Tab-separated table of C-alpha atoms in Angstrom:
chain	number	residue	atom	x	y	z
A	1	UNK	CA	0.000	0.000	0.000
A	2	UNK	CA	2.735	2.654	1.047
A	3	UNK	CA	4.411	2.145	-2.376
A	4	UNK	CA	1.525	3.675	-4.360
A	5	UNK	CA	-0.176	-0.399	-5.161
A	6	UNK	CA	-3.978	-0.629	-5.320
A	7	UNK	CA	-5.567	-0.002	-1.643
A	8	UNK	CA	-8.922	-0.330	-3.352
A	9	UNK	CA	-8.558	-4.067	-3.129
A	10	UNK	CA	-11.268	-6.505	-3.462
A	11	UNK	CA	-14.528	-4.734	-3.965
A	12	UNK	CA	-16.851	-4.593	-0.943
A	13	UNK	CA	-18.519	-7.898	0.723
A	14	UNK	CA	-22.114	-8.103	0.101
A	15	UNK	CA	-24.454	-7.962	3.093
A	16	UNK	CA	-28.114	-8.034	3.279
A	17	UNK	CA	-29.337	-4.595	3.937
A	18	UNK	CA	-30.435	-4.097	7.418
A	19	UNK	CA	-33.902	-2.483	6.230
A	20	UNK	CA	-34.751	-5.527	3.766
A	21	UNK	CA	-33.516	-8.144	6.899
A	22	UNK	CA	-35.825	-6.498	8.972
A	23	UNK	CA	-38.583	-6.780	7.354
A	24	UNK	CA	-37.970	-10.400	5.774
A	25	UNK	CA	-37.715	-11.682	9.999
A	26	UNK	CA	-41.134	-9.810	10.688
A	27	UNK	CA	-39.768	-7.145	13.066
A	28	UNK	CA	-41.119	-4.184	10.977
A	29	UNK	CA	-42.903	-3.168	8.595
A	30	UNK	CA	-42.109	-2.654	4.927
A	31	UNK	CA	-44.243	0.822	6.066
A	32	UNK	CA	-42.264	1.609	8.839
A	33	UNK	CA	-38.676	0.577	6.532
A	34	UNK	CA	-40.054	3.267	3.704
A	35	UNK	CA	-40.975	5.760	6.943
A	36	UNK	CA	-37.052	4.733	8.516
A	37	UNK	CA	-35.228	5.571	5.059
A	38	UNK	CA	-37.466	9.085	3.871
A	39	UNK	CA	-36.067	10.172	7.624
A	40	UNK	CA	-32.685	9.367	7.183
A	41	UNK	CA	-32.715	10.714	4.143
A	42	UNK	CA	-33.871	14.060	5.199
A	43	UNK	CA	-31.373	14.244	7.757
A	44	UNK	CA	-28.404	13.319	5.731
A	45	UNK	CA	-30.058	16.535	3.587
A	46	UNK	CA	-30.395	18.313	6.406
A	47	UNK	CA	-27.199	17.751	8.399
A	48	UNK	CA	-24.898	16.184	5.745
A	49	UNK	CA	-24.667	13.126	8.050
A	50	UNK	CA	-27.209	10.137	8.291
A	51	UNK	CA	-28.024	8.188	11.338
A	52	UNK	CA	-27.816	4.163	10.559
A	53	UNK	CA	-30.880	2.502	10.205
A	54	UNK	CA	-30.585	0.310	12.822
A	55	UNK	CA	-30.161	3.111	14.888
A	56	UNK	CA	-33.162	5.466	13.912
A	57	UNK	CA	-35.043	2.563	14.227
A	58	UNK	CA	-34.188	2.036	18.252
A	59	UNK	CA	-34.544	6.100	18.878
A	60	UNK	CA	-38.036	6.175	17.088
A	61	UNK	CA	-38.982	3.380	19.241
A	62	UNK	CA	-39.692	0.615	16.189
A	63	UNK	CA	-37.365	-1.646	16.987
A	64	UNK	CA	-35.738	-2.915	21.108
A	65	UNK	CA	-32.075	-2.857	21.078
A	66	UNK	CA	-31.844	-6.553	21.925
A	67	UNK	CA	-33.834	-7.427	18.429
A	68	UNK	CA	-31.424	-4.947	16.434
A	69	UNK	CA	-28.494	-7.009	18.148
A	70	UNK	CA	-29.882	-10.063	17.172
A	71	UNK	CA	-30.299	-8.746	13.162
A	72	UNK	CA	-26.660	-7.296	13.252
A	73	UNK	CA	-25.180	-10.623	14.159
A	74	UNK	CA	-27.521	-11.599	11.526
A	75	UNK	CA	-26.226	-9.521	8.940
A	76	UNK	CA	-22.465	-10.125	10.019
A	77	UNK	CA	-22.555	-13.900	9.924
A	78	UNK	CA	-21.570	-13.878	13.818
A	79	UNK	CA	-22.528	-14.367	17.318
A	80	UNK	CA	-24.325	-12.318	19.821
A	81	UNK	CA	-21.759	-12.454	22.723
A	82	UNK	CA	-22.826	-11.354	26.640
A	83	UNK	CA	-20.877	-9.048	28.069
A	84	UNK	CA	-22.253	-10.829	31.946
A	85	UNK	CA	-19.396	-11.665	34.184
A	86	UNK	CA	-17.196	-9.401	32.374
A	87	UNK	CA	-13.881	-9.302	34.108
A	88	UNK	CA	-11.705	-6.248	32.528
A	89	UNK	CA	-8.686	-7.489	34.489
A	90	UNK	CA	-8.078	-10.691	32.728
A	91	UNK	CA	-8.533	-9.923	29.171
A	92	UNK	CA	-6.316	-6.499	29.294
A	93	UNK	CA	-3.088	-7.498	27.758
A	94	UNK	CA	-4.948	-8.939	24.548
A	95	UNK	CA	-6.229	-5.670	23.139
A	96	UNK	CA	-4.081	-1.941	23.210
A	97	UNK	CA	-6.517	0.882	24.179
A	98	UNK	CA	-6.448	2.809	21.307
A	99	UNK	CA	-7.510	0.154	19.047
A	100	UNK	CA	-10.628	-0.941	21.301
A	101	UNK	CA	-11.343	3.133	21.262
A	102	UNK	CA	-10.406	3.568	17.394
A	103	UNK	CA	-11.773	0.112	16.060
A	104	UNK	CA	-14.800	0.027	18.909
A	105	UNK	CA	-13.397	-3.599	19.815
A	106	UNK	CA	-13.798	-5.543	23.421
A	107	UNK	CA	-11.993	-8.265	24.385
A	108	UNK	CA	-14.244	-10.638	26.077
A	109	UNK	CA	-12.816	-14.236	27.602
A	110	UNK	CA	-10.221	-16.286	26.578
A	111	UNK	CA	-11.247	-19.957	27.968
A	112	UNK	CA	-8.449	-22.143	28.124
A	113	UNK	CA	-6.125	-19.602	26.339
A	114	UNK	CA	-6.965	-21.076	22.730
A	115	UNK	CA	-9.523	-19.029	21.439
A	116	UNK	CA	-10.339	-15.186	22.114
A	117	UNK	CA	-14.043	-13.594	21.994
A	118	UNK	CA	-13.892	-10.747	20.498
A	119	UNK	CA	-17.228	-8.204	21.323
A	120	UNK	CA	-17.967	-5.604	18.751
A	121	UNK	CA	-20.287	-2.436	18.527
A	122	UNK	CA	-22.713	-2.121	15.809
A	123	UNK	CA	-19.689	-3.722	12.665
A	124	UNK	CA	-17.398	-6.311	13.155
A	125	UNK	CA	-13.971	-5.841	11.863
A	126	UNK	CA	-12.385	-8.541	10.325
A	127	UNK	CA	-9.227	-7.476	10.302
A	128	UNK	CA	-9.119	-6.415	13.699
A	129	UNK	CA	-10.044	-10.375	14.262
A	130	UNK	CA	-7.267	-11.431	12.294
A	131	UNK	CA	-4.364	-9.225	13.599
A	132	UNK	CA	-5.446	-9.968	17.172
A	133	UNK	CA	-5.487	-13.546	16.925
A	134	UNK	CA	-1.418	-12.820	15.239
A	135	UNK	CA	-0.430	-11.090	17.713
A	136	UNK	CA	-1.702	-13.235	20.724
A	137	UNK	CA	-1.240	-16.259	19.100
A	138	UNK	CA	-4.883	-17.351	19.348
A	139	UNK	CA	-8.210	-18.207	17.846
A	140	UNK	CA	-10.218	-15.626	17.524
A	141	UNK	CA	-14.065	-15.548	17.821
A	142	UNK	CA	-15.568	-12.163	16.743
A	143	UNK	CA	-19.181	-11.327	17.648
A	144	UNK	CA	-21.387	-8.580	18.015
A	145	UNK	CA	-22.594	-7.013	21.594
A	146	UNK	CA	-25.532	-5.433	22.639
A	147	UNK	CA	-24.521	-1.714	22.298
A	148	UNK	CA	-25.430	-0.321	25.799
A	149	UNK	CA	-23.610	-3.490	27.608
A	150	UNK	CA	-20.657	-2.863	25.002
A	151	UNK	CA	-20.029	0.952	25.871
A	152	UNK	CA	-20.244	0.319	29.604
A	153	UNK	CA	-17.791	-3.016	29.636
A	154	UNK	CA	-15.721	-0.564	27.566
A	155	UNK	CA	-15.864	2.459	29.954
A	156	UNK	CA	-14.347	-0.602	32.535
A	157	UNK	CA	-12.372	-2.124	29.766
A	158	UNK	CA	-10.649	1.497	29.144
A	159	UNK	CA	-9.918	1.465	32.640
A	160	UNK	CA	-8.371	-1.150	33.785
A	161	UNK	CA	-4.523	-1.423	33.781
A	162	UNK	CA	-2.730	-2.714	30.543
A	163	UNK	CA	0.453	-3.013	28.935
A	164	UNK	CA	2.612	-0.597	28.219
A	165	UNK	CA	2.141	0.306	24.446
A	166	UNK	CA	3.349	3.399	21.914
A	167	UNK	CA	1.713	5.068	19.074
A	168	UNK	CA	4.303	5.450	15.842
A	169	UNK	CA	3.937	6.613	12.154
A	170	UNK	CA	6.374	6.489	9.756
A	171	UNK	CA	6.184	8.256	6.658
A	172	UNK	CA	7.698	5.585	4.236
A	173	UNK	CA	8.177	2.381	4.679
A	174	UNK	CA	11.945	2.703	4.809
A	175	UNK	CA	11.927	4.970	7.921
A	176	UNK	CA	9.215	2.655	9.418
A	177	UNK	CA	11.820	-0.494	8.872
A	178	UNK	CA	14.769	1.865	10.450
A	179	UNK	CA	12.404	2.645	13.667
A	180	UNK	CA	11.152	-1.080	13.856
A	181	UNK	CA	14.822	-2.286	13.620
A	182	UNK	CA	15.918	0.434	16.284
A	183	UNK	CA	13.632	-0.943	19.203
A	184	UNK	CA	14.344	-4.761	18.446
């Protein structure tokens, strides 16, 4: 990527739209889906920014938070994961702080140290998946949480005690192999 290659990559991975999942598992109407998107739309007019659907959907009351949980994981191909009995303390090494902030990631349990459950807020990040299972050296399970469990196990998450860790960008890739090399 850094030496001017394609970052477009692989076109984008199909998902069912939320709206049209929605309605297909009975939990609105086709009404209340044309109703959801003519708001949106006059907000994105209106502000320049849209809320998701999933989300205007919870604020207008349509749809619980626990059923738009259920049709994320749904539309991600993933678990719902609990954040009960969520114990900060013991997960805190496998995930640095800014990436839980920046990627709105949550490690969950690692049972037996082979496989890591990964809680995510509203998208799952596959790459975030992938990386963290490379650098702890485990499986990892990515699933979706319920968002107002997620942001308060995250509040706890963010403070709780962790590794040490630093921030650095390099502006080519040969000054970011000279700073790698200088701290091995």
């Amino acid at each position: 990527e850094m030496d001017g290659g394609d970052v477009g990559g692989a076109p984008y991975p199909h998902r069912v739209p939320m709206g049209l999942m929605l309605v297909e598992q009975g939990r609105i109407t086709a009404e209340q889906l044309r109703t959801a998107l003519d708001a949106q739309r006059r907000e994105a007019e209106g502000t320049g920014e849209a809320m998701r659907l999933g989300e205007w959907l919870l604020k207008s009351g349509v749809l619980s938070e626990p059923a738009l949980t259920r049709a994320l994981s749904a539309q991600w191909n993933c678990p719902v994961l609990s954040l009960d009995g969520f114990r900060p303390a013991e997960v805190a090494a496998a995930l640095p702080r800014f990436l839980s902030e920046a990627c709105g990631a949550l490690p969950v349990r690692a049972p037996g140290a082979k496989l890591l459950y990964v809680a995510f807020s509203g998208r799952v990040d596959r790459s975030l998946s992938y990386a963290l299972g490379r650098m702890n050296g485990l499986g990892v399970a990515a699933g979706i949480a319920q968002d107002s469990e997620f942001r308060s196990a995250q509040e706890r998450f963010l403070g709780t005690e962790g590794p040490h860790t630093r921030f650095l960008e390099a502006a080519s890739s040969w000054v970011l192999a000279r700073t790698i090399s200088k701290l091995i």
